[in-house]
XYZ file of C-alpha atoms in Angstrom:
668
model
C -0.014 -0.006 0.002
C 1.235 3.469 -0.795
C 1.696 5.738 2.283
C 3.375 8.899 3.343
C 6.885 7.923 4.592
C 6.624 10.583 7.603
C 3.791 8.415 8.912
C 6.199 5.435 9.044
C 8.503 7.488 11.665
C 5.757 8.357 13.977
C 5.785 6.999 17.410
C 3.248 4.241 17.966
C 1.456 6.317 20.567
C 0.927 9.150 18.047
C -0.230 6.682 15.479
C -2.908 5.464 17.717
C -4.127 8.883 18.406
C -4.692 9.325 14.815
C -6.499 6.043 14.531
C -8.723 7.166 17.451
C -9.724 10.439 15.379
C -10.430 8.523 12.069
C -13.435 7.557 10.469
C -14.476 4.332 8.728
C -15.769 6.537 5.812
C -12.608 8.415 5.063
C -11.314 5.965 2.545
C -10.945 8.198 -0.605
C -7.520 7.456 -2.220
C -6.849 4.590 0.403
C -9.285 1.890 -0.192
C -9.111 -0.477 -3.308
C -12.771 -1.312 -3.323
C -15.956 0.495 -2.240
C -16.746 -2.398 -0.010
C -13.349 -2.099 2.029
C -12.846 0.141 5.038
C -11.601 0.555 8.510
C -13.413 1.397 11.779
C -11.522 3.463 14.283
C -11.087 2.848 18.042
C -13.549 5.774 18.863
C -16.404 4.248 16.705
C -15.642 0.702 18.161
C -15.859 1.920 21.603
C -19.205 3.741 21.174
C -20.950 0.385 19.997
C -23.049 -1.912 22.316
C -22.037 -5.410 22.033
C -23.675 -8.204 23.868
C -20.848 -10.665 23.068
C -17.262 -9.949 21.669
C -17.942 -11.294 18.299
C -20.475 -8.558 17.640
C -17.710 -6.143 17.452
C -17.333 -7.441 13.880
C -20.796 -6.037 13.198
C -19.171 -2.658 12.752
C -18.301 -3.876 9.306
C -21.363 -2.849 7.214
C -23.677 -5.892 6.156
C -22.176 -8.251 8.645
C -24.451 -9.909 11.028
C -23.159 -11.950 14.107
C -25.626 -14.258 15.806
C -25.684 -17.195 18.252
C -27.555 -20.388 18.389
C -26.294 -22.121 21.601
C -24.272 -21.444 24.674
C -22.211 -18.253 24.918
C -18.867 -20.200 24.774
C -19.495 -21.598 21.140
C -18.369 -19.746 18.045
C -20.927 -17.353 16.711
C -22.794 -17.659 13.435
C -21.913 -15.097 10.909
C -24.007 -13.819 7.909
C -22.694 -11.691 5.003
C -23.293 -11.085 1.238
C -25.949 -13.853 0.913
C -24.060 -16.355 3.063
C -24.963 -18.177 6.155
C -21.121 -18.535 7.157
C -22.040 -20.891 9.842
C -19.177 -20.559 12.322
C -16.764 -18.745 10.062
C -16.271 -20.386 6.534
C -15.742 -17.777 3.917
C -15.051 -14.922 6.438
C -11.292 -14.810 7.029
C -10.846 -13.470 10.546
C -7.650 -12.552 12.256
C -6.302 -10.615 15.374
C -3.075 -8.981 14.893
C -2.379 -10.972 11.678
C -2.923 -14.204 13.480
C -5.795 -16.301 12.035
C -8.767 -17.240 14.044
C -10.461 -19.736 11.511
C -9.720 -23.302 12.387
C -9.542 -25.808 9.443
C -10.816 -29.279 9.539
C -12.447 -28.535 12.797
C -14.697 -31.165 14.591
C -17.869 -28.993 14.514
C -17.483 -27.142 11.194
C -14.992 -25.846 8.507
C -13.386 -22.528 9.488
C -14.451 -22.587 13.065
C -14.153 -18.854 14.497
C -14.363 -18.541 18.167
C -13.713 -14.819 19.074
C -14.655 -15.155 22.750
C -11.093 -14.578 23.595
C -11.303 -10.999 22.106
C -11.147 -7.987 24.477
C -12.915 -4.984 22.843
C -11.070 -2.368 24.925
C -7.783 -3.520 23.309
C -9.017 -2.970 19.869
C -7.623 -0.027 18.061
C -9.090 -0.705 14.557
C -11.216 -3.085 12.576
C -10.177 -3.580 9.057
C -12.602 -5.145 6.726
C -12.716 -6.151 3.034
C -15.427 -8.105 1.110
C -14.802 -10.305 -2.164
C -11.710 -12.244 -3.282
C -9.887 -9.079 -4.579
C -6.703 -9.128 -2.488
C -3.738 -11.282 -3.359
C -2.779 -11.261 0.344
C -6.078 -12.884 1.431
C -6.449 -16.599 0.896
C -8.489 -19.271 2.477
C -11.926 -18.282 3.715
C -11.684 -14.944 2.269
C -14.216 -15.129 -0.514
C -17.175 -13.387 1.229
C -14.891 -11.109 3.232
C -12.196 -10.599 5.759
C -12.249 -9.021 9.259
C -8.888 -8.063 10.832
C -8.905 -6.520 14.316
C -5.711 -4.711 15.428
C -4.726 -4.754 19.133
C -2.802 -1.763 20.712
C 0.889 -1.980 21.503
C 0.462 0.492 24.213
C -2.665 2.075 26.208
C -2.810 5.814 26.284
C -4.412 5.180 29.721
C -4.778 2.349 32.082
C -8.251 1.177 32.562
C -10.135 -0.722 35.369
C -13.827 -1.569 34.883
C -16.442 -3.596 36.817
C -19.861 -4.381 35.133
C -23.135 -5.993 36.582
C -26.322 -6.886 34.867
C -29.356 -8.862 34.639
C -29.406 -12.598 34.030
C -26.267 -13.230 36.177
C -23.915 -11.057 34.098
C -20.811 -9.843 35.610
C -17.411 -8.695 34.225
C -14.194 -7.205 35.404
C -11.259 -5.888 33.393
C -7.832 -4.508 34.200
C -5.445 -3.351 31.494
C -2.497 -0.929 31.399
C 0.851 -0.344 29.790
C 4.308 0.111 31.568
C 7.477 1.275 30.429
C 9.869 -1.663 30.302
C 13.479 -1.384 28.902
C 13.507 0.156 25.531
C 9.770 -0.603 25.106
C 6.367 -1.009 26.689
C 4.671 -3.883 28.564
C 0.815 -4.122 28.046
C -1.205 -6.441 30.209
C -4.843 -7.166 30.408
C -7.001 -9.552 32.647
C -10.684 -10.326 32.174
C -13.046 -12.319 34.037
C -16.695 -12.765 33.161
C -19.749 -14.722 34.143
C -23.075 -14.859 32.160
C -26.197 -16.979 32.753
C -28.458 -15.585 29.893
C -32.156 -15.437 29.947
C -32.568 -19.296 29.794
C -34.491 -21.589 32.083
C -31.428 -23.655 32.477
C -28.785 -20.966 33.042
C -25.661 -20.879 30.627
C -23.327 -20.622 33.560
C -20.668 -19.184 31.084
C -17.343 -18.642 32.989
C -14.534 -16.926 31.210
C -10.817 -16.117 32.127
C -8.918 -14.050 29.626
C -5.518 -12.636 29.699
C -3.047 -10.761 27.485
C 0.489 -9.924 27.949
C 2.438 -7.940 25.177
C 5.917 -6.444 24.891
C 6.564 -3.860 22.138
C 9.424 -1.769 21.264
C 10.249 0.657 18.544
C 7.776 2.538 16.201
C 4.461 1.704 14.558
C 6.255 0.697 11.295
C 9.822 0.134 12.592
C 9.631 -2.016 15.538
C 8.377 -5.433 17.002
C 5.943 -6.890 19.513
C 5.574 -10.258 21.165
C 2.310 -11.443 22.619
C 0.997 -14.096 25.023
C -2.685 -14.750 25.210
C -4.558 -17.204 27.347
C -8.311 -17.955 27.342
C -10.397 -20.557 29.225
C -14.259 -20.965 29.429
C -16.802 -23.424 30.167
C -20.741 -23.246 29.777
C -24.017 -24.855 29.626
C -26.010 -24.455 26.237
C -29.778 -24.030 25.436
C -29.549 -25.076 21.719
C -32.357 -24.442 19.272
C -35.734 -25.899 19.995
C -38.663 -26.991 17.849
C -41.299 -24.418 17.042
C -44.151 -26.997 17.620
C -43.191 -27.635 21.123
C -43.618 -24.068 21.996
C -46.864 -23.586 20.166
C -48.371 -26.510 21.901
C -47.108 -25.332 25.310
C -44.602 -28.099 25.860
C -41.800 -25.645 26.100
C -41.301 -22.054 26.946
C -39.045 -19.838 24.459
C -36.174 -20.101 26.729
C -36.252 -23.865 27.757
C -33.853 -26.507 26.717
C -34.541 -29.976 25.783
C -31.332 -31.589 26.649
C -29.939 -29.573 29.848
C -26.538 -31.327 29.583
C -25.472 -29.529 26.210
C -22.510 -27.238 26.591
C -18.833 -27.288 26.467
C -15.498 -26.119 27.477
C -12.454 -24.790 25.694
C -9.195 -22.915 25.856
C -6.949 -20.996 23.693
C -3.265 -20.396 24.375
C -1.122 -18.276 21.883
C 2.420 -16.967 21.395
C 2.841 -14.613 18.474
C 5.253 -11.758 17.328
C 5.549 -9.221 14.728
C 8.278 -7.391 13.112
C 8.361 -4.393 10.737
C 10.834 -2.207 9.023
C 10.155 0.648 6.832
C 12.628 2.931 4.821
C 11.975 5.441 2.044
C 11.810 2.895 -0.646
C 10.881 -0.351 1.213
C 8.925 -1.913 3.718
C 9.179 -5.530 5.418
C 6.947 -7.248 7.752
C 7.050 -10.527 9.439
C 4.711 -12.115 11.846
C 4.808 -15.841 13.360
C 2.514 -17.625 15.649
C 1.698 -20.760 17.546
C -1.671 -21.460 18.835
C -2.930 -24.389 21.053
C -6.910 -24.731 20.909
C -9.017 -27.290 22.740
C -12.808 -27.688 22.554
C -15.214 -30.275 23.893
C -18.555 -29.562 22.619
C -21.825 -31.391 23.403
C -24.900 -30.915 21.439
C -28.340 -32.424 20.607
C -30.388 -31.048 17.705
C -32.571 -34.002 16.928
C -33.415 -35.036 20.602
C -34.723 -38.840 20.510
C -34.787 -39.340 16.787
C -31.864 -41.626 16.338
C -31.707 -43.156 19.804
C -34.990 -43.052 21.637
C -33.629 -44.631 24.713
C -30.512 -42.603 25.409
C -31.046 -39.381 23.135
C -29.230 -38.059 20.321
C -26.485 -35.955 22.210
C -22.993 -36.194 20.590
C -19.693 -34.955 21.387
C -17.149 -33.175 19.066
C -13.667 -33.053 20.815
C -11.050 -31.195 19.010
C -7.508 -30.233 20.088
C -4.787 -28.783 17.880
C -1.709 -26.934 17.605
C -1.521 -24.368 14.844
C 1.705 -22.809 13.861
C 2.489 -20.408 10.922
C 4.587 -17.650 9.507
C 3.668 -14.733 7.183
C 6.338 -12.546 5.652
C 6.175 -9.970 2.974
C 8.677 -7.251 1.394
C 7.426 -4.163 -0.509
C 9.576 -2.083 -3.126
C 8.267 1.501 -3.629
C 9.113 3.253 -7.024
C 8.705 6.856 -7.585
C 8.654 8.680 -10.991
C 7.416 11.925 -12.529
C 3.541 11.814 -12.280
C 3.254 8.275 -10.924
C 4.457 5.880 -8.031
C 3.850 2.371 -7.320
C 4.674 -0.430 -4.764
C 5.247 -4.192 -5.482
C 4.851 -6.564 -2.708
C 5.849 -10.350 -2.465
C 4.739 -12.339 0.388
C 4.852 -16.003 1.747
C 2.294 -17.632 4.175
C 2.851 -20.875 5.852
C 0.581 -22.780 8.141
C 0.480 -26.086 9.775
C -2.249 -27.720 11.707
C -1.718 -30.841 13.943
C -5.297 -31.895 14.827
C -6.889 -34.496 16.931
C -10.703 -34.599 16.887
C -13.620 -36.952 16.777
C -17.350 -37.579 16.960
C -18.935 -39.566 19.688
C -22.569 -40.605 20.949
C -23.023 -39.208 24.499
C -25.732 -39.075 27.095
C -25.413 -36.311 29.684
C -21.694 -35.876 28.517
C -20.941 -39.497 29.189
C -19.541 -41.387 26.056
C -21.697 -44.248 24.681
C -19.865 -44.976 21.310
C -17.291 -43.598 19.118
C -18.377 -42.779 15.486
C -14.941 -41.623 14.424
C -11.643 -40.300 15.664
C -9.050 -38.739 13.403
C -5.387 -37.436 13.654
C -4.997 -34.901 10.906
C -1.867 -32.939 9.695
C -2.914 -30.238 7.361
C -0.162 -27.970 5.758
C -0.413 -25.105 3.328
C 1.991 -22.800 1.751
C 1.209 -19.738 -0.513
C 3.238 -17.180 -2.470
C 1.682 -14.010 -3.667
C 2.656 -10.942 -5.363
C 0.775 -7.645 -5.850
C 1.393 -4.373 -7.519
C -0.218 -1.133 -6.641
C 0.309 1.807 -8.953
C -1.072 5.360 -9.144
C -0.560 6.017 -12.757
C -1.847 9.799 -12.391
C -3.982 11.916 -10.520
C -6.954 10.162 -11.439
C -6.170 6.321 -12.088
C -4.915 3.662 -9.693
C -4.627 0.037 -10.333
C -4.073 -3.046 -7.926
C -3.048 -6.261 -9.694
C -2.015 -9.459 -7.936
C -1.852 -13.190 -7.974
C -1.344 -16.105 -5.352
C -0.436 -19.623 -5.638
C -1.815 -21.936 -2.688
C -0.671 -25.390 -2.052
C -2.372 -27.810 0.392
C -1.253 -31.079 1.666
C -3.479 -33.440 4.089
C -2.558 -36.520 6.027
C -5.625 -38.058 7.530
C -5.212 -41.116 9.964
C -8.527 -42.366 10.904
C -9.909 -45.063 13.101
C -11.242 -46.706 9.837
C -8.697 -47.383 7.504
C -11.029 -46.662 4.657
C -11.112 -43.200 5.630
C -7.263 -42.747 6.053
C -4.918 -41.406 3.381
C -3.132 -38.469 2.019
C -4.468 -35.805 -0.400
C -3.300 -32.673 -1.896
C -4.363 -29.506 -4.015
C -3.321 -26.177 -5.401
C -4.822 -23.258 -7.038
C -3.712 -20.006 -8.600
C -5.747 -16.889 -7.882
C -5.445 -13.683 -9.757
C -7.043 -10.271 -9.002
C -7.412 -6.801 -10.507
C -8.598 -3.619 -9.306
C -9.198 -0.446 -11.169
C -9.858 2.793 -9.196
C -10.902 5.966 -10.892
C -11.095 9.387 -9.136
C -10.406 12.588 -11.066
C -12.710 14.295 -8.451
C -11.765 15.427 -4.997
C -14.887 13.980 -3.463
C -15.523 10.672 -5.181
C -13.884 7.442 -6.668
C -15.297 4.639 -8.850
C -13.993 1.039 -8.423
C -14.077 -2.088 -10.587
C -12.753 -5.364 -8.951
C -12.546 -8.749 -10.205
C -10.737 -11.768 -8.749
C -10.647 -15.487 -8.025
C -10.545 -16.997 -4.374
C -11.288 -20.316 -2.504
C -11.989 -22.110 0.472
C -10.503 -25.203 1.661
C -12.564 -28.179 2.571
C -12.287 -30.368 5.492
C -9.323 -32.802 5.169
C -11.453 -35.748 6.038
C -13.623 -35.124 3.079
C -10.699 -35.471 0.856
C -9.633 -38.852 2.097
C -13.168 -40.245 3.170
C -14.064 -43.783 1.928
C -17.072 -44.744 4.016
C -19.805 -43.134 6.087
C -18.563 -43.574 9.681
C -22.207 -44.126 10.939
C -23.515 -46.519 8.155
C -20.390 -47.917 6.473
C -21.747 -47.028 3.118
C -19.412 -46.088 0.349
C -19.113 -42.239 -0.185
C -17.270 -40.171 -2.589
C -14.277 -37.802 -1.770
C -14.506 -34.152 -2.309
C -12.142 -31.728 -3.842
C -9.809 -30.274 -1.095
C -10.106 -26.623 -2.426
C -13.041 -24.957 -3.938
C -12.801 -22.024 -6.412
C -14.868 -18.859 -6.048
C -15.031 -16.127 -8.652
C -16.100 -12.514 -7.727
C -16.622 -9.245 -9.517
C -17.812 -5.806 -8.123
C -18.530 -2.291 -9.099
C -18.686 0.372 -6.724
C -18.468 4.051 -5.797
C -17.435 6.131 -2.860
C -18.369 9.824 -2.410
C -17.894 12.736 0.065
C -19.894 15.296 -1.976
C -21.876 16.383 1.006
C -19.867 17.842 3.843
C -19.703 15.569 6.687
C -21.203 12.682 4.695
C -19.165 9.590 3.438
C -21.098 7.210 1.309
C -20.270 3.909 -0.544
C -22.219 1.801 -2.908
C -21.241 -1.662 -4.251
C -22.843 -3.968 -6.747
C -21.258 -7.483 -6.717
C -21.523 -11.175 -7.910
C -19.793 -14.179 -6.287
C -19.907 -17.568 -7.829
C -18.665 -20.812 -5.940
C -18.040 -24.169 -7.929
C -19.398 -26.213 -5.004
C -20.425 -25.250 -1.465
C -18.476 -28.071 0.003
C -18.996 -28.458 3.756
C -18.193 -30.840 6.588
C -21.147 -32.099 8.458
C -19.729 -32.463 11.877
C -23.079 -33.501 13.266
C -22.867 -36.694 11.066
C -19.060 -37.180 10.501
C -19.260 -37.044 6.735
C -18.562 -34.420 4.080
C -21.313 -33.298 1.654
C -20.529 -31.612 -1.857
C -22.854 -28.914 -2.320
C -24.274 -27.520 -5.593
C -22.621 -24.782 -7.496
C -24.015 -21.401 -6.402
C -24.256 -17.613 -7.429
C -24.829 -14.612 -5.294
C -25.277 -11.041 -6.396
C -26.372 -7.990 -4.442
C -25.923 -4.385 -3.655
C -24.704 -2.780 -0.381
C -25.055 0.911 0.555
C -22.978 2.326 3.659
C -23.341 5.920 5.073
C -21.622 7.635 7.717
C -22.889 11.137 8.304
C -21.517 13.719 10.913
C -23.813 16.719 10.393
C -22.849 18.292 13.873
C -19.713 17.968 15.708
C -21.477 16.015 18.578
C -23.777 13.917 16.418
C -22.863 10.970 14.071
C -25.381 8.935 11.959
C -24.570 5.258 10.434
C -26.926 3.858 7.928
C -26.028 0.542 6.250
C -28.332 -1.411 3.926
C -27.595 -4.751 2.153
C -29.488 -7.063 -0.192
C -28.311 -10.285 -1.555
C -29.673 -12.902 -3.915
C -28.331 -16.460 -3.568
C -29.320 -19.308 -5.818
C -27.907 -22.801 -7.028
C -26.609 -22.642 -10.487
C -27.780 -26.133 -11.543
C -31.193 -27.469 -12.208
C -32.673 -29.595 -9.409
C -36.328 -30.652 -8.717
C -35.899 -29.676 -4.947
C -35.357 -25.764 -6.121
C -32.396 -23.480 -6.353
C -32.766 -21.473 -3.129
C -29.998 -21.884 -0.736
C -31.155 -22.726 2.820
C -30.282 -19.997 5.499
C -28.966 -17.585 2.709
C -29.207 -14.133 4.142
C -31.357 -11.913 1.891
C -31.542 -8.334 3.487
C -29.760 -6.656 6.495
C -29.899 -3.106 7.820
C -28.331 -1.023 10.654
C -29.081 2.467 11.763
C -26.966 3.906 14.488
C -27.044 7.231 16.222
C -24.172 8.536 18.435
C -24.244 11.645 20.557
C -21.022 12.897 22.205
C -20.180 16.635 22.576
C -17.141 16.015 24.730
C -19.082 16.963 27.915
C -20.186 14.655 30.706
C -22.935 12.788 28.794
C -22.873 10.757 25.715
C -25.172 8.317 24.144
C -25.970 5.874 21.190
C -28.892 3.838 19.906
C -28.410 1.018 17.308
C -31.321 -0.546 15.200
C -30.454 -3.808 13.677
C -32.644 -5.528 10.903
C -31.912 -9.083 10.070
C -34.106 -10.080 7.269
C -36.024 -13.314 6.429
C -34.269 -16.332 4.702
C -35.230 -19.389 2.850
C -34.874 -22.495 5.060
C -35.453 -25.227 2.294
C -34.561 -25.336 -1.401
C -38.063 -24.575 -2.767
C -38.522 -21.444 -0.472
C -41.814 -23.017 0.944
C -40.493 -22.465 4.437
C -38.997 -19.185 5.418
C -37.687 -17.596 8.734
C -39.137 -14.438 10.185
C -37.200 -11.162 10.257
C -35.445 -10.186 13.482
C -35.318 -6.548 14.655
C -33.370 -5.446 17.793
C -32.781 -1.997 19.399
C -29.863 -1.400 21.756
C -28.853 1.519 23.564
C -25.822 2.873 25.507
C -25.590 5.952 27.800
C -22.306 7.303 29.326
C -21.872 9.707 32.255
C -18.417 11.135 33.160
C -18.788 11.355 36.952
C -15.426 13.106 37.295
C -12.169 13.001 35.628
C -11.087 9.395 35.009
C -14.366 7.981 36.256
C -17.213 7.044 33.878
C -20.471 5.296 34.467
C -21.849 3.326 31.370
C -25.301 1.988 30.974
C -26.184 -0.400 28.200
C -29.652 -1.847 27.152
C -30.182 -4.722 24.908
C -33.376 -5.420 22.914
C -34.979 -2.374 24.368
C -38.493 -3.186 22.894
C -38.356 -6.703 24.289
C -39.069 -8.399 20.815
C -39.640 -12.126 20.728
C -37.660 -12.837 17.515
C -35.273 -15.581 16.592
C -31.619 -15.271 16.575
C -31.402 -18.191 14.075
C -33.921 -20.638 12.505
C -33.204 -24.165 10.949
C -35.530 -26.649 9.217
C -35.031 -30.140 9.692
C -36.588 -33.388 11.225
C -36.478 -34.144 14.957
C -38.268 -36.409 17.455
C -39.531 -35.502 20.871
C -40.193 -37.984 23.637
C -43.693 -39.274 23.131
C -43.592 -38.651 19.339
C -44.048 -41.800 17.265
C -41.940 -40.574 14.333
C -39.645 -37.611 13.416
C -41.310 -34.449 12.405
C -40.022 -31.774 10.060
C -40.239 -28.319 11.857
C -38.703 -25.065 12.331
C -36.003 -25.132 15.169
C -34.990 -21.835 16.494
C -32.891 -19.903 19.187
C -34.520 -16.820 20.538
C -32.878 -13.476 20.825
C -32.046 -12.495 24.252
C -34.872 -10.618 26.159
C -34.464 -7.223 27.347
C -31.578 -6.728 29.591
C -29.623 -3.902 31.306
C -25.837 -3.772 32.309
C -24.044 -1.088 34.155
C -20.326 -0.554 34.042
C -18.006 1.783 36.155
C -14.729 2.679 34.209
C -11.742 4.083 35.997
C -9.049 5.456 33.853
C -5.597 6.103 35.320
């Protein structure tokens, strides 16, 4: 990326001050697509978030939901995708990947519960496969959270709320040697509004040492996260309608899980007048024990259908890049070449259980998944009006699966070349036009590439391709024609060769049909007065399968429309506040569109009161209108006790009822 050399010499503390004052809309001359942007620390801090993953909803058009206990990875929706727990949304924290490949519960598992919002100084987002630096899981979009190297002020906060909510945070930075030592410690408990409380308990810590400057320095980070919880999974609509269950009841009260995440990572950067280098490396130890029951007594009327999905892994990787800057009369450019290496050593499985006690092993696997990527990208400003970004990447994957069934063991590999091109035209001071085209992909679960038989039935099944190609194109515009208003509009199309997915609940891999999505997104950030800002984001998507099939061409769960309207008031005085209205549109639940979900609408609010210097009281309200909507809906067969046969029905997880939280924040 082209940037001013002077900024590279800025002290990290000064850089963070600039980020705080920035705006997500101020992307003219910077962004390579209308659908790309950055959210500043100030804007992130003003948002009401029920759970840490909802911080990503600052990216326009992205919806974050939950269908189970709070310790489980969230559900993500973007650009006509039900991204399940993260597939096709590449997520990272300080360039360390969060998506987990070949996971026991779902490909691309993205657990953001270790995120501490107070440490986030920026959220960068991009949509579509138009950047050579982004590979696996990036077809729908990317979300990159940047943590602070140092805090301008220490913070101690205590929160309390309804439904057994409590949280405490302590974070600060200290001078240490030639650099700075940042530490943060968070403890949290939350029951939720459920009849059987979540009893979610979290312990979270960060320790980071940094030295040097923003673009000429290094940092080393240790992170540790542990949690355990109960889960109220989705329940059948018929049981609520006939009075068997209340909306917040659970069928299997022993569902839930526990997890931990420990990581060591480091980053190094060097910038000169004509070049820039960056390297980051990481090692992550993840563990999850997850217990779920979605069909109740359909498969095993005696013991029930609960199953366990244990997953433990060590993920390690290195990302390195070097850029050369060339300056000529009337034009300048930068060429970047980079490598990305990642290895996952995975042990996971699928077991039948009752009340978290094992009954039978469906499958156990040891997976070694390795990948290497080489990419090159050139960004050139040809004159005052025209910029181009052209790139390509080559990805190579190798799988080695050792299963408890010899027929499901083996080795596989695949590689892809993914080119991309962006044209940016802006002869005006207040507007730019964008045209983007590119290829991307997502990896499939390694077990699907070596599978021979269904682990439940023993029937022969077909192997699937390890890597699945996507093709995207986009036209967009960005404008600041009205003082204080930043607007962007994008029209896009995204094709997948096959929506392959690992069905963790069954232990098999299904090859989905080829698909096409197209849609439009409108994003607006308006600051008519110094103390008032307005955000309005609207998105529409049409998702269809591209082949002919008698069942229909709708894609179950594909999101069609979203909207967010947020008002923020802050004049720098003792009081501040915000309101956020979120619309989560209806979705088809079956291929012929005969069964659809209902829309969901929530209104959240936040009020801040500076009691005195360094002491603030914050009040947050969630679902102010106390709507009885669904957080998520599915349509599938299940069987309750007393039912003679399985019944096809909508299964839903309710949004949380109205709740209040109060936080006392001390800055020092």
